[in-house]
C-alpha cells in the first residue's frame, strides 16, 4: 500500500477523519483507536475481489495545537 500518493492524482478521493474524545479518555485508548483505524486499510475488502480497496492511508496526531481552530479534535 502506498502512503505517498500525490494529492493531485486523477480520480483520487481524499477523506479526512478526525476524532473528538470524551474528557478523561486515556492515551492508551486513543492509541487503540488510532491503531484500529489504520488497520482499516487492510481489513476493508471488496466483496467482489476479496482484496483491500483502500489504496493509501496516512494517519497521525494533530500536532499543530492551534486551539482556536481545532475544536477539541485530535
Short mmCIF file of C-alpha atoms in Angstrom, two decimals:
data_model
loop_
_atom_site.label_atom_id
_atom_site.label_comp_id
_atom_site.label_asym_id
_atom_site.label_seq_id
_atom_site.Cartn_x
_atom_site.Cartn_y
_atom_site.Cartn_z
CA UNK A 1 0.00 0.00 0.00
CA UNK A 2 1.33 3.41 -0.93
CA UNK A 3 1.34 6.25 1.55
CA UNK A 4 2.75 8.83 -0.83
CA UNK A 5 0.00 9.21 -3.44
CA UNK A 6 0.12 12.77 -4.81
CA UNK A 7 -2.92 14.82 -3.82
CA UNK A 8 -3.33 15.75 -7.48
CA UNK A 9 -3.68 12.20 -8.84
CA UNK A 10 -6.66 11.89 -11.21
CA UNK A 11 -9.63 10.24 -9.54
CA UNK A 12 -8.12 10.49 -6.06
CA UNK A 13 -10.59 10.81 -3.22
CA UNK A 14 -9.23 12.41 -0.07
CA UNK A 15 -11.27 11.71 3.03
CA UNK A 16 -10.31 13.46 6.26
CA UNK A 17 -11.30 11.85 9.56
CA UNK A 18 -10.96 13.49 12.95
CA UNK A 19 -11.80 12.14 16.39
CA UNK A 20 -13.13 14.01 19.39
CA UNK A 21 -12.68 12.06 22.60
CA UNK A 22 -14.62 12.32 25.83
CA UNK A 23 -12.81 14.07 28.64
CA UNK A 24 -10.76 11.54 30.54
CA UNK A 25 -10.12 9.23 27.58
CA UNK A 26 -6.77 7.61 28.29
CA UNK A 27 -3.79 7.87 25.96
CA UNK A 28 -3.91 4.05 25.77
CA UNK A 29 -7.48 4.13 24.46
CA UNK A 30 -6.61 6.87 21.97
CA UNK A 31 -3.70 4.76 20.72
CA UNK A 32 -6.04 1.77 20.34
CA UNK A 33 -8.47 3.83 18.27
CA UNK A 34 -5.62 5.08 16.06
CA UNK A 35 -4.26 1.56 15.55
CA UNK A 36 -7.68 0.09 14.71
CA UNK A 37 -8.42 2.96 12.33
CA UNK A 38 -5.16 2.36 10.47
CA UNK A 39 -5.96 -1.37 10.27
CA UNK A 40 -8.96 -0.48 8.08
CA UNK A 41 -6.56 -0.17 5.15
CA UNK A 42 -6.10 -3.95 5.28
CA UNK A 43 -9.44 -5.11 6.64
CA UNK A 44 -11.84 -3.23 4.33
CA UNK A 45 -12.05 -5.67 1.45
CA UNK A 46 -14.09 -5.79 -1.71
CA UNK A 47 -16.81 -8.41 -1.74
CA UNK A 48 -16.16 -8.97 -5.44
CA UNK A 49 -12.38 -9.40 -5.31
CA UNK A 50 -11.58 -10.13 -1.67
CA UNK A 51 -8.83 -7.51 -1.88
CA UNK A 52 -8.43 -4.33 0.19
CA UNK A 53 -9.87 -1.30 -1.57
CA UNK A 54 -8.17 1.46 0.44
CA UNK A 55 -5.14 2.22 -1.69
CA UNK A 56 -3.49 4.76 0.57
CA UNK A 57 -3.86 5.76 4.21
CA UNK A 58 -1.95 8.48 6.01
CA UNK A 59 -2.60 8.97 9.70
CA UNK A 60 -1.22 10.90 12.60
CA UNK A 61 -1.97 13.08 15.58
CA UNK A 62 -2.86 16.73 15.43
CA UNK A 63 0.49 18.33 16.12
CA UNK A 64 -0.29 21.99 15.44
CA UNK A 65 -2.44 22.61 18.51
CA UNK A 66 -3.98 25.77 17.14
CA UNK A 67 -6.61 25.64 19.84
CA UNK A 68 -8.69 28.44 18.35
CA UNK A 69 -9.33 26.18 15.33
CA UNK A 70 -9.14 22.54 16.48
CA UNK A 71 -12.47 22.49 18.38
CA UNK A 72 -11.15 19.65 20.56
CA UNK A 73 -10.44 17.21 17.74
CA UNK A 74 -7.32 15.05 17.67
#
